[in-house]
Amino acid sequence: MTPSYSYKLFEKSDYSAFWALFTDNLINLLVLSGVCRFVFGMPAEIVFGRILPGAAVAIVFGIVIYTLLARRAAARAGRDVTALPYGISTPVMFVYLFGVIGPIYWATSDPMLAWQVGIGAGFIGGIVAGLGAIVGPMLKAVTPRAGMLGTLCGIALVYIGAVPLAEVFEQPLIGFASLAIILWGLVGRFKLPFDMPAGLVALAVGVVIAMILGESRISADGLGFYPPMPYFGDLVAGIQHLWANPELFLVLIPVQIYNFIETMNNVESAEAAGDEYPVALCQVTDGAGTMIGALFGSPFPTTAYIGHPAYKRMGAHAGYIIGVGVVIPLAAIFGLLAFLGDLMPVAAAAPVLVFVALSLVANTAQSVRPEHMAAVGFAMLPHVSDFLIVKWGSLIGALGATGVEGLPSLGDPALTAALLQQGAHYSGHLALSQGAILTGLIWGAIVASLIDGRFKVAAGFTLAGAAMSSVGIIHGASLQFPSLEGPTGGYLIAGAFFLIYPMVLGDRAGERGDPVVDEPAPAPSRAPAE
């Protein structure tokens, strides 16, 4: 401890970081509220009156804890630190929407029951996420950094980078203006006039251009007063329905395993950037926040966010998450989220998310050994497959919505064969996409361990992959009884090779052959252009 050190919660640099994190949370809340209202037919009373205020309570809880953890970390290190970002987990949000809430609604056409089951699933899921604290520190200790950060880079590159960038190119007159300011002020780190925060300026410029083009509007729809309240009876009803329909746990448990692994990876990302946080306490915080949110009406799990290195690069302290913990609840309680969604076009906000993705990838490249970048690249690949599967599904849905009849579903044998003939390997991408974050972590760890000559560790991760594959945690649509079919047998063969072959070679196992391709000479440094 350094008693004389005083940690300032707020710095001027927190303003830009605030707008980045606020935008991320805002987009998630707008998406989930839109799906609940217009896809699942939930009335405004549930969406604006229960789900959004409940999510706000969960966000406030987590931000209070992460602010205290930042103060403690700063006191221990005797220097400034950046608080972990926090909010609703984007990938898990979609699983809850279309894997838990959606099936109940489509089976019963009862939006109230769908919401009750959603908060019941959220509460139980929070327990599973919190239990990750038991194994989290051990996993963190044995898993190579390249595996943990590589799988995060895959998510960042595909969903936080490529998708928002596509939205920028859909509205280039709005998006390019915001993107130029983000690249100048946050990526290039050049000052703007009067030291204005680049994130705020980018959003403001985008909104102004959107209003001139008629792509932004001011609407009072949804405004009101929606105080958060606990819903004990509805929570119990939802849990009872879950116990009566245990097949939903086949969706719930794997995704919550993903959630606590995501927290572990994000803590590792922060440590790689220079800020150390206790992984077990962070996992308990995320689980408790999810349970509190469920009690107050939100089905959606919360987690430590991807992107800490980006906020640290901005020079943020804890003020940026405190700002989100104030503005998001106020917006939810007074119905301002819909107002902000109408006012702020996605193309104006998307460049901030692109910057978060770039920062995470760049920080990973700096925080792992150069030879481990191959492992990072391998860990990213399953997320590309996940992206393809999602978009192929969207294509089929779009064709159906336009009136095309007789469409086969994804997975139809004839369609799979036709896709293969066109060079689209649906079956392989599907297997990689199922449990992509765990698959990326496992294979990143395998590759990093092999690079280091730690053959037993590589075999251990390979056998762990076999165990998870055999019961459907990865490479499967749902949990199942153990089976050796599919990738499981392949994992066992690879694991056996990693264990046995070094034993056969003996002392020669650590010898390395010549590189396949000579490494290029370092590029000469150049002075920056005037």
Short mmCIF file of C-alpha atoms in Angstrom, two decimals:
data_model
loop_
_atom_site.label_atom_id
_atom_site.label_comp_id
_atom_site.label_asym_id
_atom_site.label_seq_id
_atom_site.Cartn_x
_atom_site.Cartn_y
_atom_site.Cartn_z
CA MET A 1 0.00 0.00 0.00
CA THR A 2 1.06 3.60 -0.61
CA PRO A 3 -0.88 5.69 1.95
CA SER A 4 0.35 9.01 0.55
CA TYR A 5 -0.98 8.23 -2.93
CA SER A 6 -4.30 9.88 -3.81
CA TYR A 7 -6.27 8.37 -6.69
CA LYS A 8 -8.42 10.85 -8.59
CA LEU A 9 -11.65 9.24 -9.73
CA PHE A 10 -12.19 11.80 -12.48
CA GLU A 11 -9.76 13.09 -15.08
CA LYS A 12 -10.46 15.12 -18.20
CA SER A 13 -9.62 12.04 -20.26
CA ASP A 14 -12.61 10.27 -18.70
CA TYR A 15 -14.93 12.27 -20.95
CA SER A 16 -13.89 10.54 -24.17
CA ALA A 17 -13.89 7.16 -22.45
CA PHE A 18 -17.36 7.88 -21.05
CA TRP A 19 -18.81 8.44 -24.50
CA ALA A 20 -17.26 5.23 -25.79
CA LEU A 21 -18.62 3.07 -22.94
CA PHE A 22 -21.95 4.89 -22.87
CA THR A 23 -22.38 4.26 -26.60
CA ASP A 24 -21.63 0.56 -26.14
CA ASN A 25 -24.20 0.21 -23.34
CA LEU A 26 -26.75 2.36 -25.16
CA ILE A 27 -26.62 0.25 -28.33
CA ASN A 28 -27.10 -2.95 -26.31
CA LEU A 29 -30.10 -1.53 -24.45
CA LEU A 30 -31.69 -0.22 -27.64
CA VAL A 31 -31.23 -3.56 -29.40
CA LEU A 32 -32.68 -5.66 -26.58
CA SER A 33 -35.61 -3.30 -26.08
CA GLY A 34 -36.36 -3.31 -29.81
CA VAL A 35 -36.29 -7.11 -30.04
CA CYS A 36 -38.46 -7.50 -26.94
CA ARG A 37 -41.05 -5.01 -28.20
CA PHE A 38 -41.22 -5.74 -31.92
CA VAL A 39 -40.21 -9.41 -32.15
CA PHE A 40 -41.61 -10.83 -28.91
CA GLY A 41 -44.56 -8.44 -28.60
CA MET A 42 -43.76 -7.30 -25.07
CA PRO A 43 -45.75 -4.21 -24.05
CA ALA A 44 -44.00 -0.96 -23.13
CA GLU A 45 -44.91 -1.64 -19.49
CA ILE A 46 -42.53 -4.61 -19.44
CA VAL A 47 -39.77 -3.20 -21.66
CA PHE A 48 -39.60 0.38 -20.37
CA GLY A 49 -41.13 -0.27 -16.96
CA ARG A 50 -39.27 -3.42 -15.91
CA ILE A 51 -36.45 -4.63 -18.16
CA LEU A 52 -34.59 -1.34 -18.69
CA PRO A 53 -34.85 -0.14 -15.06
CA GLY A 54 -33.72 -3.59 -13.91
CA ALA A 55 -30.73 -3.45 -16.25
CA ALA A 56 -29.92 -0.01 -14.85
CA VAL A 57 -29.90 -1.36 -11.28
CA ALA A 58 -27.54 -4.16 -12.31
CA ILE A 59 -25.23 -1.69 -14.06
CA VAL A 60 -25.14 0.62 -11.03
CA PHE A 61 -24.29 -2.29 -8.72
CA GLY A 62 -21.39 -3.46 -10.85
CA ILE A 63 -20.02 0.03 -11.42
CA VAL A 64 -19.95 0.72 -7.67
CA ILE A 65 -17.93 -2.46 -7.10
CA TYR A 66 -15.56 -1.85 -9.99
CA THR A 67 -14.97 1.73 -8.86
CA LEU A 68 -13.99 0.46 -5.40
CA LEU A 69 -11.74 -2.16 -7.00
CA ALA A 70 -10.05 0.56 -9.06
CA ARG A 71 -9.38 2.62 -5.92
CA ARG A 72 -7.89 -0.43 -4.23
CA ALA A 73 -5.77 -1.33 -7.26
CA ALA A 74 -4.47 2.25 -7.49
CA ALA A 75 -3.61 2.28 -3.78
CA ARG A 76 -1.73 -1.01 -4.06
CA ALA A 77 0.16 0.01 -7.19
CA GLY A 78 0.78 3.59 -6.07
CA ARG A 79 -0.24 4.94 -9.48
CA ASP A 80 -3.23 5.69 -11.65
CA VAL A 81 -5.28 2.78 -12.96
CA THR A 82 -8.26 2.45 -15.27
CA ALA A 83 -11.42 0.88 -13.88
CA LEU A 84 -12.79 -2.17 -15.67
CA PRO A 85 -15.65 -1.30 -18.04
CA TYR A 86 -18.95 -2.98 -17.24
CA GLY A 87 -22.33 -3.60 -18.81
CA ILE A 88 -24.62 -6.15 -20.42
CA SER A 89 -22.72 -8.90 -22.23
CA THR A 90 -23.50 -8.54 -25.95
CA PRO A 91 -23.07 -12.18 -27.07
CA VAL A 92 -24.90 -13.55 -24.02
CA MET A 93 -27.70 -11.02 -24.53
CA PHE A 94 -28.47 -12.49 -27.94
CA VAL A 95 -28.41 -16.05 -26.56
CA TYR A 96 -30.93 -15.07 -23.88
CA LEU A 97 -33.10 -13.29 -26.42
CA PHE A 98 -33.27 -16.07 -28.99
CA GLY A 99 -32.36 -19.12 -26.91
CA VAL A 100 -34.48 -18.56 -23.78
CA ILE A 101 -37.04 -15.76 -24.13
CA GLY A 102 -37.82 -16.37 -27.81
CA PRO A 103 -38.67 -20.09 -27.58
CA ILE A 104 -41.07 -19.45 -24.68
CA TYR A 105 -42.81 -16.65 -26.55
CA TRP A 106 -43.06 -18.60 -29.79
CA ALA A 107 -44.44 -21.64 -27.95
CA THR A 108 -47.00 -19.78 -25.83
CA SER A 109 -47.51 -16.34 -27.47
CA ASP A 110 -47.39 -15.03 -23.89
CA PRO A 111 -44.90 -12.13 -23.56
CA MET A 112 -45.42 -11.95 -19.79
CA LEU A 113 -44.43 -15.60 -19.34
CA ALA A 114 -41.47 -15.13 -21.69
CA TRP A 115 -40.25 -12.24 -19.53
CA GLN A 116 -40.77 -14.22 -16.30
CA VAL A 117 -38.76 -17.16 -17.66
CA GLY A 118 -36.12 -14.68 -18.82
CA ILE A 119 -35.57 -13.21 -15.36
CA GLY A 120 -35.66 -16.71 -13.82
CA ALA A 121 -32.95 -17.78 -16.27
CA GLY A 122 -30.98 -14.63 -15.54
CA PHE A 123 -31.09 -15.27 -11.78
CA ILE A 124 -29.96 -18.90 -12.09
CA GLY A 125 -27.40 -17.89 -14.69
CA GLY A 126 -25.98 -15.35 -12.25
CA ILE A 127 -25.42 -18.16 -9.76
CA VAL A 128 -23.54 -20.19 -12.40
CA ALA A 129 -21.46 -17.14 -13.36
CA GLY A 130 -20.60 -16.46 -9.72
CA LEU A 131 -19.51 -20.06 -9.22
CA GLY A 132 -16.88 -19.39 -11.86
CA ALA A 133 -14.93 -17.71 -9.06
CA ILE A 134 -14.11 -21.20 -7.74
CA VAL A 135 -12.24 -22.22 -10.88
CA GLY A 136 -11.47 -18.80 -12.37
CA PRO A 137 -8.13 -18.16 -10.63
CA MET A 138 -6.93 -21.68 -11.43
CA LEU A 139 -7.88 -21.35 -15.10
CA LYS A 140 -6.17 -17.98 -15.26
CA ALA A 141 -3.02 -19.43 -13.77
CA VAL A 142 -2.69 -22.29 -16.25
CA THR A 143 -4.04 -20.71 -19.45
CA PRO A 144 -1.50 -18.92 -21.67
CA ARG A 145 -2.23 -15.25 -22.15
CA ALA A 146 -2.28 -15.74 -25.93
CA GLY A 147 -5.28 -18.06 -25.61
CA MET A 148 -7.29 -15.73 -23.37
CA LEU A 149 -6.52 -12.54 -25.27
CA GLY A 150 -6.67 -14.18 -28.69
CA THR A 151 -10.27 -15.27 -28.31
CA LEU A 152 -11.17 -11.75 -27.13
CA CYS A 153 -9.45 -10.34 -30.19
CA GLY A 154 -11.66 -12.54 -32.34
CA ILE A 155 -14.81 -11.11 -30.77
CA ALA A 156 -13.43 -7.59 -30.98
CA LEU A 157 -12.33 -7.83 -34.59
CA VAL A 158 -15.58 -9.36 -35.87
CA TYR A 159 -18.38 -7.95 -33.74
CA ILE A 160 -16.93 -4.76 -32.24
CA GLY A 161 -14.85 -3.80 -35.28
CA ALA A 162 -16.15 -5.20 -38.56
CA VAL A 163 -19.89 -4.94 -37.87
CA PRO A 164 -19.81 -1.28 -36.69
CA LEU A 165 -17.45 -0.40 -39.56
CA ALA A 166 -19.99 -1.84 -42.00
CA GLU A 167 -22.61 0.41 -40.42
CA VAL A 168 -20.29 3.37 -40.98
CA PHE A 169 -20.06 2.48 -44.68
CA GLU A 170 -23.85 2.18 -44.91
CA GLN A 171 -24.14 5.87 -44.02
CA PRO A 172 -20.76 7.29 -45.08
CA LEU A 173 -21.75 10.96 -44.97
CA ILE A 174 -22.45 10.56 -41.25
CA GLY A 175 -20.04 7.78 -40.36
CA PHE A 176 -16.92 9.03 -42.13
CA ALA A 177 -17.05 12.38 -40.32
CA SER A 178 -17.20 10.65 -36.94
CA LEU A 179 -14.61 8.07 -38.00
CA ALA A 180 -12.15 10.76 -39.11
CA ILE A 181 -12.36 12.45 -35.70
CA ILE A 182 -11.93 9.13 -33.84
CA LEU A 183 -8.90 8.19 -35.95
CA TRP A 184 -7.39 11.64 -35.43
CA GLY A 185 -8.07 12.06 -31.73
CA LEU A 186 -8.08 8.52 -30.31
CA VAL A 187 -6.06 6.33 -32.67
CA GLY A 188 -3.54 8.98 -33.72
CA ARG A 189 -3.80 10.72 -30.31
CA PHE A 190 -3.61 14.21 -31.81
CA LYS A 191 -5.28 17.05 -29.95
CA LEU A 192 -8.53 18.67 -31.04
CA PRO A 193 -9.19 22.40 -30.59
CA PHE A 194 -9.55 23.43 -26.94
CA ASP A 195 -8.57 19.86 -25.95
CA MET A 196 -12.13 18.71 -26.61
CA PRO A 197 -12.72 14.97 -26.05
CA ALA A 198 -12.66 13.18 -29.40
CA GLY A 199 -15.47 10.76 -28.50
CA LEU A 200 -17.90 13.56 -27.69
CA VAL A 201 -16.92 15.62 -30.73
CA ALA A 202 -17.32 12.60 -33.03
CA LEU A 203 -20.81 11.88 -31.73
CA ALA A 204 -21.86 15.53 -31.85
CA VAL A 205 -20.64 15.99 -35.42
CA GLY A 206 -22.37 12.79 -36.51
CA VAL A 207 -25.66 13.85 -34.89
CA VAL A 208 -25.53 17.31 -36.50
CA ILE A 209 -24.90 15.86 -39.96
CA ALA A 210 -27.64 13.27 -39.42
CA MET A 211 -30.13 15.97 -38.48
CA ILE A 212 -29.24 17.96 -41.60
CA LEU A 213 -29.75 14.83 -43.72
CA GLY A 214 -32.98 13.92 -41.94
CA GLU A 215 -31.48 10.71 -40.49
CA SER A 216 -31.95 11.86 -36.89
CA ARG A 217 -35.11 12.95 -35.14
CA ILE A 218 -36.35 14.22 -31.81
CA SER A 219 -39.20 12.13 -30.44
CA ALA A 220 -40.92 12.03 -27.05
CA ASP A 221 -42.16 8.44 -27.52
CA GLY A 222 -41.46 6.35 -24.45
CA LEU A 223 -40.77 9.25 -22.09
CA GLY A 224 -42.17 8.72 -18.60
CA PHE A 225 -41.24 7.69 -15.09
CA TYR A 226 -40.29 4.04 -14.58
CA PRO A 227 -38.85 3.48 -11.09
CA PRO A 228 -37.06 0.13 -10.56
CA MET A 229 -38.95 -2.34 -8.37
CA PRO A 230 -38.24 -5.92 -7.24
CA TYR A 231 -40.40 -8.65 -8.77
CA PHE A 232 -40.19 -11.57 -6.36
CA GLY A 233 -43.39 -13.27 -7.52
CA ASP A 234 -42.52 -13.08 -11.21
CA LEU A 235 -39.00 -14.31 -10.51
CA VAL A 236 -40.32 -17.35 -8.64
CA ALA A 237 -42.80 -18.07 -11.43
CA GLY A 238 -40.03 -17.95 -14.00
CA ILE A 239 -37.78 -20.29 -12.00
CA GLN A 240 -40.66 -22.73 -11.54
CA HIS A 241 -41.26 -22.77 -15.29
CA LEU A 242 -37.57 -23.45 -15.85
CA TRP A 243 -37.62 -26.44 -13.50
CA ALA A 244 -40.69 -27.72 -15.33
CA ASN A 245 -38.88 -27.38 -18.69
CA PRO A 246 -35.28 -28.42 -17.95
CA GLU A 247 -34.31 -28.45 -21.62
CA LEU A 248 -33.77 -24.69 -21.30
CA PHE A 249 -30.83 -25.40 -18.99
CA LEU A 250 -29.09 -26.92 -22.02
CA VAL A 251 -28.88 -23.36 -23.36
CA LEU A 252 -28.44 -21.60 -20.03
CA ILE A 253 -25.48 -23.45 -18.51
CA PRO A 254 -23.05 -23.35 -21.48
CA VAL A 255 -23.66 -19.66 -22.08
CA GLN A 256 -23.03 -18.83 -18.43
CA ILE A 257 -19.81 -20.81 -18.55
CA TYR A 258 -18.95 -18.58 -21.50
CA ASN A 259 -19.84 -15.53 -19.40
CA PHE A 260 -17.47 -16.25 -16.52
CA ILE A 261 -14.72 -17.21 -19.00
CA GLU A 262 -15.31 -13.84 -20.69
CA THR A 263 -14.84 -12.08 -17.36
CA MET A 264 -11.61 -14.01 -16.76
CA ASN A 265 -10.31 -13.05 -20.19
CA ASN A 266 -11.18 -9.39 -19.71
CA VAL A 267 -9.37 -9.31 -16.37
CA GLU A 268 -6.35 -10.82 -18.11
CA SER A 269 -6.65 -8.13 -20.80
CA ALA A 270 -6.55 -5.44 -18.11
CA GLU A 271 -3.52 -7.07 -16.50
CA ALA A 272 -1.76 -7.14 -19.86
CA ALA A 273 -2.40 -3.39 -20.08
CA GLY A 274 -0.87 -2.89 -16.62
CA ASP A 275 -3.85 -2.96 -14.22
CA GLU A 276 -4.31 -5.99 -11.94
CA TYR A 277 -7.72 -7.01 -10.59
CA PRO A 278 -8.80 -10.12 -8.62
CA VAL A 279 -10.42 -12.43 -11.13
CA ALA A 280 -12.53 -14.33 -8.56
CA LEU A 281 -14.03 -11.15 -7.10
CA CYS A 282 -14.79 -9.85 -10.58
CA GLN A 283 -16.61 -13.09 -11.45
CA VAL A 284 -18.63 -12.91 -8.22
CA THR A 285 -19.47 -9.28 -8.98
CA ASP A 286 -20.72 -10.15 -12.46
CA GLY A 287 -22.81 -13.03 -11.14
CA ALA A 288 -24.28 -10.94 -8.30
CA GLY A 289 -25.02 -8.06 -10.68
CA THR A 290 -26.87 -10.44 -12.99
CA MET A 291 -28.92 -11.83 -10.07
CA ILE A 292 -29.81 -8.34 -8.81
CA GLY A 293 -30.78 -7.25 -12.31
CA ALA A 294 -33.04 -10.32 -12.64
CA LEU A 295 -34.74 -9.54 -9.32
CA PHE A 296 -35.49 -6.02 -10.59
CA GLY A 297 -36.77 -7.20 -13.97
CA SER A 298 -33.80 -7.58 -16.36
CA PRO A 299 -33.10 -11.06 -17.80
CA PHE A 300 -29.75 -10.10 -19.28
CA PRO A 301 -26.38 -11.00 -17.71
CA THR A 302 -23.85 -8.29 -16.92
CA THR A 303 -20.10 -8.66 -17.16
CA ALA A 304 -16.77 -6.88 -17.16
CA TYR A 305 -16.58 -5.56 -20.70
CA ILE A 306 -14.09 -6.09 -23.46
CA GLY A 307 -12.05 -2.95 -24.12
CA HIS A 308 -10.14 -2.00 -20.96
CA PRO A 309 -6.93 -1.34 -22.98
CA ALA A 310 -8.80 1.18 -25.14
CA TYR A 311 -10.03 3.13 -22.12
CA LYS A 312 -6.60 2.97 -20.54
CA ARG A 313 -5.11 4.30 -23.75
CA MET A 314 -7.47 7.25 -23.42
CA GLY A 315 -6.08 7.90 -19.95
CA ALA A 316 -9.35 7.13 -18.15
CA HIS A 317 -9.54 6.58 -14.40
CA ALA A 318 -12.88 5.51 -12.88
CA GLY A 319 -14.90 8.60 -13.81
CA TYR A 320 -15.96 7.17 -17.15
CA ILE A 321 -17.76 4.19 -15.60
CA ILE A 322 -19.22 6.42 -12.86
CA GLY A 323 -20.65 8.65 -15.60
CA VAL A 324 -22.26 5.63 -17.27
CA GLY A 325 -23.58 4.54 -13.85
CA VAL A 326 -25.36 7.88 -13.55
CA VAL A 327 -26.56 8.56 -17.09
CA ILE A 328 -27.82 5.07 -18.02
CA PRO A 329 -30.06 4.74 -14.91
CA LEU A 330 -31.47 8.23 -15.42
CA ALA A 331 -32.16 7.46 -19.07
CA ALA A 332 -33.83 4.16 -18.16
CA ILE A 333 -35.92 5.54 -15.30
CA PHE A 334 -37.21 8.49 -17.35
CA GLY A 335 -37.59 6.66 -20.66
CA LEU A 336 -34.83 8.60 -22.41
CA LEU A 337 -33.21 5.60 -24.09
CA ALA A 338 -35.67 5.62 -26.98
CA PHE A 339 -35.18 9.39 -27.28
CA LEU A 340 -31.40 8.97 -27.50
CA GLY A 341 -31.77 6.15 -30.01
CA ASP A 342 -33.79 8.38 -32.31
CA LEU A 343 -31.35 11.25 -31.88
CA MET A 344 -28.08 9.37 -32.28
CA PRO A 345 -27.67 7.40 -35.54
CA VAL A 346 -25.68 4.19 -35.29
CA ALA A 347 -23.19 5.41 -37.91
CA ALA A 348 -22.21 8.31 -35.63
CA ALA A 349 -21.57 6.05 -32.65
CA ALA A 350 -20.04 3.06 -34.46
CA PRO A 351 -16.52 4.55 -34.95
CA VAL A 352 -16.05 4.61 -31.18
CA LEU A 353 -16.58 0.84 -31.10
CA VAL A 354 -14.14 0.39 -33.99
CA PHE A 355 -11.53 2.18 -31.89
CA VAL A 356 -12.19 -0.16 -28.95
CA ALA A 357 -11.61 -3.17 -31.22
CA LEU A 358 -8.41 -1.72 -32.67
CA SER A 359 -7.05 -0.94 -29.22
CA LEU A 360 -7.68 -4.44 -27.91
CA VAL A 361 -5.93 -6.06 -30.88
CA ALA A 362 -3.00 -3.62 -30.68
CA ASN A 363 -2.61 -4.10 -26.93
CA THR A 364 -2.64 -7.87 -27.35
CA ALA A 365 0.15 -7.66 -29.92
CA GLN A 366 2.21 -5.65 -27.42
CA SER A 367 1.48 -7.82 -24.37
CA VAL A 368 2.26 -11.31 -25.72
CA ARG A 369 5.59 -12.62 -26.92
CA PRO A 370 6.02 -12.20 -30.71
CA GLU A 371 6.18 -15.96 -31.27
CA HIS A 372 2.79 -16.32 -29.53
CA MET A 373 1.04 -14.17 -32.14
CA ALA A 374 0.44 -17.37 -34.11
CA ALA A 375 -1.58 -18.63 -31.13
CA VAL A 376 -3.48 -15.33 -30.97
CA GLY A 377 -4.32 -15.61 -34.67
CA PHE A 378 -5.51 -19.20 -34.24
CA ALA A 379 -7.71 -18.23 -31.29
CA MET A 380 -9.44 -15.59 -33.42
CA LEU A 381 -10.54 -17.97 -36.17
CA PRO A 382 -13.60 -19.59 -34.50
CA HIS A 383 -15.21 -16.16 -34.23
CA VAL A 384 -15.01 -15.72 -37.99
CA SER A 385 -16.96 -18.97 -38.31
CA ASP A 386 -19.44 -17.75 -35.72
CA PHE A 387 -19.94 -14.56 -37.73
CA LEU A 388 -20.54 -16.53 -40.94
CA ILE A 389 -23.13 -18.79 -39.31
CA VAL A 390 -25.00 -15.79 -37.88
CA LYS A 391 -25.04 -13.99 -41.23
CA TRP A 392 -26.07 -17.08 -43.18
CA GLY A 393 -28.98 -17.42 -40.80
CA SER A 394 -29.82 -13.75 -41.34
CA LEU A 395 -29.76 -14.31 -45.10
CA ILE A 396 -32.24 -17.17 -44.88
CA GLY A 397 -34.47 -15.07 -42.61
CA ALA A 398 -34.29 -12.11 -44.98
CA LEU A 399 -35.25 -14.26 -47.97
CA GLY A 400 -38.25 -15.56 -46.05
CA ALA A 401 -39.28 -12.05 -45.05
CA THR A 402 -39.25 -10.95 -48.69
CA GLY A 403 -41.76 -13.67 -49.59
CA VAL A 404 -39.50 -16.37 -51.01
CA GLU A 405 -41.30 -19.67 -50.45
CA GLY A 406 -40.01 -23.18 -49.91
CA LEU A 407 -36.72 -22.08 -48.37
CA PRO A 408 -34.71 -24.82 -46.68
CA SER A 409 -33.44 -24.15 -43.19
CA LEU A 410 -29.77 -23.93 -42.39
CA GLY A 411 -28.55 -27.45 -41.75
CA ASP A 412 -30.79 -28.99 -44.39
CA PRO A 413 -28.66 -31.76 -46.00
CA ALA A 414 -29.38 -30.63 -49.56
CA LEU A 415 -28.54 -27.00 -48.73
CA THR A 416 -25.37 -28.06 -46.88
CA ALA A 417 -24.25 -30.09 -49.91
CA ALA A 418 -25.01 -27.21 -52.26
CA LEU A 419 -23.07 -24.79 -50.05
CA LEU A 420 -20.10 -27.15 -50.02
CA GLN A 421 -20.13 -27.28 -53.82
CA GLN A 422 -19.88 -23.47 -53.78
CA GLY A 423 -16.95 -23.58 -51.37
CA ALA A 424 -18.95 -22.67 -48.26
CA HIS A 425 -18.10 -25.22 -45.57
CA TYR A 426 -21.25 -24.93 -43.48
CA SER A 427 -20.70 -28.01 -41.29
CA GLY A 428 -17.17 -27.05 -40.32
CA HIS A 429 -18.05 -23.44 -39.62
CA LEU A 430 -21.05 -24.56 -37.56
CA ALA A 431 -18.86 -26.78 -35.38
CA LEU A 432 -16.35 -23.96 -34.87
CA SER A 433 -19.07 -21.43 -34.09
CA GLN A 434 -20.68 -23.42 -31.28
CA GLY A 435 -18.90 -22.24 -28.15
CA ALA A 436 -16.55 -20.04 -30.17
CA ILE A 437 -15.01 -18.22 -27.20
CA LEU A 438 -14.13 -21.48 -25.44
CA THR A 439 -12.91 -23.05 -28.68
CA GLY A 440 -10.69 -20.04 -29.37
CA LEU A 441 -9.31 -20.10 -25.83
CA ILE A 442 -8.55 -23.83 -25.97
CA TRP A 443 -6.83 -23.76 -29.35
CA GLY A 444 -4.95 -20.57 -28.56
CA ALA A 445 -3.66 -22.26 -25.40
CA ILE A 446 -2.76 -25.43 -27.33
CA VAL A 447 -0.78 -23.52 -29.94
CA ALA A 448 0.98 -21.31 -27.36
CA SER A 449 1.90 -24.36 -25.26
CA LEU A 450 3.31 -26.20 -28.29
CA ILE A 451 5.35 -23.14 -29.27
CA ASP A 452 6.86 -23.20 -25.76
CA GLY A 453 7.50 -26.96 -25.89
CA ARG A 454 5.05 -27.60 -23.03
CA PHE A 455 3.63 -30.76 -24.57
CA LYS A 456 1.81 -32.04 -21.48
CA VAL A 457 0.05 -28.69 -21.06
CA ALA A 458 -0.97 -28.75 -24.73
CA ALA A 459 -2.30 -32.28 -24.26
CA GLY A 460 -4.21 -31.21 -21.16
CA PHE A 461 -6.02 -28.44 -23.05
CA THR A 462 -6.69 -30.84 -25.93
CA LEU A 463 -8.27 -33.38 -23.58
CA ALA A 464 -10.28 -30.59 -21.96
CA GLY A 465 -11.55 -29.76 -25.45
CA ALA A 466 -12.49 -33.43 -25.92
CA ALA A 467 -14.39 -33.48 -22.63
CA MET A 468 -16.35 -30.31 -23.45
CA SER A 469 -17.00 -31.43 -27.01
CA SER A 470 -18.28 -34.82 -25.86
CA VAL A 471 -21.11 -33.24 -23.84
CA GLY A 472 -21.89 -30.39 -26.26
CA ILE A 473 -20.42 -27.42 -24.40
CA ILE A 474 -18.44 -26.71 -27.58
CA HIS A 475 -19.13 -27.91 -31.12
CA GLY A 476 -22.70 -28.82 -30.17
CA ALA A 477 -26.09 -27.15 -30.29
CA SER A 478 -26.94 -28.20 -26.72
CA LEU A 479 -25.78 -30.33 -23.82
CA GLN A 480 -25.90 -34.09 -24.39
CA PHE A 481 -24.76 -37.39 -22.93
CA PRO A 482 -21.04 -38.00 -23.56
CA SER A 483 -20.31 -39.08 -27.11
CA LEU A 484 -17.13 -39.72 -29.08
CA GLU A 485 -18.65 -38.60 -32.37
CA GLY A 486 -17.58 -35.51 -34.30
CA PRO A 487 -14.65 -33.40 -33.11
CA THR A 488 -14.36 -35.32 -29.81
CA GLY A 489 -12.48 -38.21 -31.42
CA GLY A 490 -10.20 -35.75 -33.19
CA TYR A 491 -9.34 -34.07 -29.90
CA LEU A 492 -8.49 -37.45 -28.36
CA ILE A 493 -6.20 -38.36 -31.26
CA ALA A 494 -4.41 -34.98 -31.08
CA GLY A 495 -4.11 -35.22 -27.29
CA ALA A 496 -2.64 -38.69 -27.51
CA PHE A 497 -0.10 -37.48 -30.07
CA PHE A 498 0.97 -34.56 -27.87
CA LEU A 499 1.47 -36.94 -24.94
CA ILE A 500 3.02 -39.97 -26.61
CA TYR A 501 5.19 -38.57 -29.39
CA PRO A 502 7.47 -36.54 -27.05
CA MET A 503 7.89 -39.67 -24.92
CA VAL A 504 9.02 -41.60 -28.00
CA LEU A 505 11.51 -38.90 -28.99
CA GLY A 506 12.89 -38.52 -25.47
CA ASP A 507 15.48 -35.75 -25.21
CA ARG A 508 15.04 -34.92 -28.89
CA ALA A 509 11.47 -33.73 -28.25
CA GLY A 510 12.69 -30.22 -27.48
CA GLU A 511 14.75 -29.88 -30.67
CA ARG A 512 13.43 -27.46 -33.23
CA GLY A 513 13.77 -27.73 -36.96
CA ASP A 514 14.65 -24.97 -39.36
CA PRO A 515 11.93 -22.39 -39.96
CA VAL A 516 9.82 -22.96 -43.04
CA VAL A 517 10.17 -19.31 -44.05
CA ASP A 518 13.03 -17.06 -42.97
CA GLU A 519 11.93 -14.16 -40.83
CA PRO A 520 12.25 -10.84 -42.67
CA ALA A 521 14.74 -8.30 -41.47
CA PRO A 522 13.29 -5.51 -39.31
CA ALA A 523 12.00 -2.60 -41.35
CA PRO A 524 14.15 0.53 -41.02
CA SER A 525 12.66 3.14 -38.75
CA ARG A 526 11.55 6.39 -40.30
CA ALA A 527 11.17 9.77 -38.76
CA PRO A 528 7.58 10.99 -38.58
CA ALA A 529 6.50 13.27 -41.38
CA GLU A 530 6.39 16.95 -40.53
#
